[in-house]
Amino acid sequence: AFIELAKKVKDGTYKGGIESYGMARGAVDYVWNPNVLSNVPASVVSRVDQAKMDIVSGKLKVPMDQF
């Protein structure tokens, strides 16, 4: 998100305003803690990873705050 904003400012196309960035645009993500991953059941890892893919694809909608 920051890189995209910086490029717009640099090339003079930044117009200001509210922009929404999320997982699909690479602004938000999660990673598994390698120190605890071995304690997480494979079925849970699979479901969480599937949820991430569904969020990125738009299949799963995540509530967003309104500004």
Short mmCIF file of C-alpha atoms in Angstrom, two decimals:
data_model
loop_
_atom_site.label_atom_id
_atom_site.label_comp_id
_atom_site.label_asym_id
_atom_site.label_seq_id
_atom_site.Cartn_x
_atom_site.Cartn_y
_atom_site.Cartn_z
CA ALA A 1 0.00 0.00 0.00
CA PHE A 2 2.74 2.46 0.92
CA ILE A 3 4.75 1.73 -2.24
CA GLU A 4 1.69 2.32 -4.41
CA LEU A 5 0.97 5.61 -2.63
CA ALA A 6 4.59 6.73 -2.91
CA LYS A 7 4.59 6.02 -6.66
CA LYS A 8 1.44 8.12 -7.11
CA VAL A 9 2.98 11.00 -5.18
CA LYS A 10 6.23 10.74 -7.14
CA ASP A 11 4.55 10.74 -10.56
CA GLY A 12 2.08 13.48 -9.60
CA THR A 13 -1.10 11.40 -9.88
CA TYR A 14 -1.96 11.30 -6.16
CA LYS A 15 -5.30 12.99 -5.55
CA GLY A 16 -5.84 12.38 -1.84
CA GLY A 17 -8.80 10.65 -0.26
CA ILE A 18 -9.60 7.40 1.45
CA GLU A 19 -8.38 4.20 -0.16
CA SER A 20 -9.10 0.73 1.10
CA TYR A 21 -6.30 -1.82 1.00
CA GLY A 22 -6.64 -5.37 2.17
CA MET A 23 -5.34 -8.88 1.79
CA ALA A 24 -5.97 -9.03 -1.96
CA ARG A 25 -3.77 -5.95 -2.48
CA GLY A 26 -1.02 -7.18 -0.16
CA ALA A 27 -1.57 -4.64 2.63
CA VAL A 28 -2.78 -7.17 5.21
CA ASP A 29 -1.63 -10.72 5.77
CA TYR A 30 -0.94 -13.27 8.42
CA VAL A 31 1.82 -15.80 8.93
CA TRP A 32 1.96 -18.88 11.04
CA ASN A 33 4.27 -18.66 14.05
CA PRO A 34 6.80 -21.42 13.33
CA ASN A 35 7.25 -22.01 17.06
CA VAL A 36 3.63 -23.08 17.50
CA LEU A 37 2.64 -24.34 14.05
CA SER A 38 3.54 -27.92 14.96
CA ASN A 39 0.91 -27.72 17.74
CA VAL A 40 -1.88 -26.63 15.39
CA PRO A 41 -3.93 -29.49 13.93
CA ALA A 42 -3.52 -29.87 10.18
CA SER A 43 -7.29 -29.48 9.73
CA VAL A 44 -7.14 -26.04 11.38
CA VAL A 45 -4.18 -24.96 9.24
CA SER A 46 -6.07 -26.09 6.16
CA ARG A 47 -9.25 -24.22 7.12
CA VAL A 48 -7.36 -21.01 7.93
CA ASP A 49 -5.38 -21.19 4.69
CA GLN A 50 -8.61 -21.77 2.76
CA ALA A 51 -10.21 -18.78 4.49
CA LYS A 52 -7.26 -16.62 3.38
CA MET A 53 -7.70 -17.75 -0.23
CA ASP A 54 -11.45 -17.08 0.00
CA ILE A 55 -10.82 -13.57 1.35
CA VAL A 56 -8.35 -12.78 -1.43
CA SER A 57 -10.73 -14.10 -4.11
CA GLY A 58 -13.68 -12.19 -2.68
CA LYS A 59 -15.65 -15.34 -1.86
CA LEU A 60 -15.44 -14.55 1.87
CA LYS A 61 -16.33 -10.97 2.79
CA VAL A 62 -14.65 -9.46 5.85
CA PRO A 63 -16.49 -6.63 7.63
CA MET A 64 -14.77 -3.27 7.21
CA ASP A 65 -14.96 -0.08 9.25
CA GLN A 66 -16.47 2.89 7.48
CA PHE A 67 -14.58 6.18 7.51
#
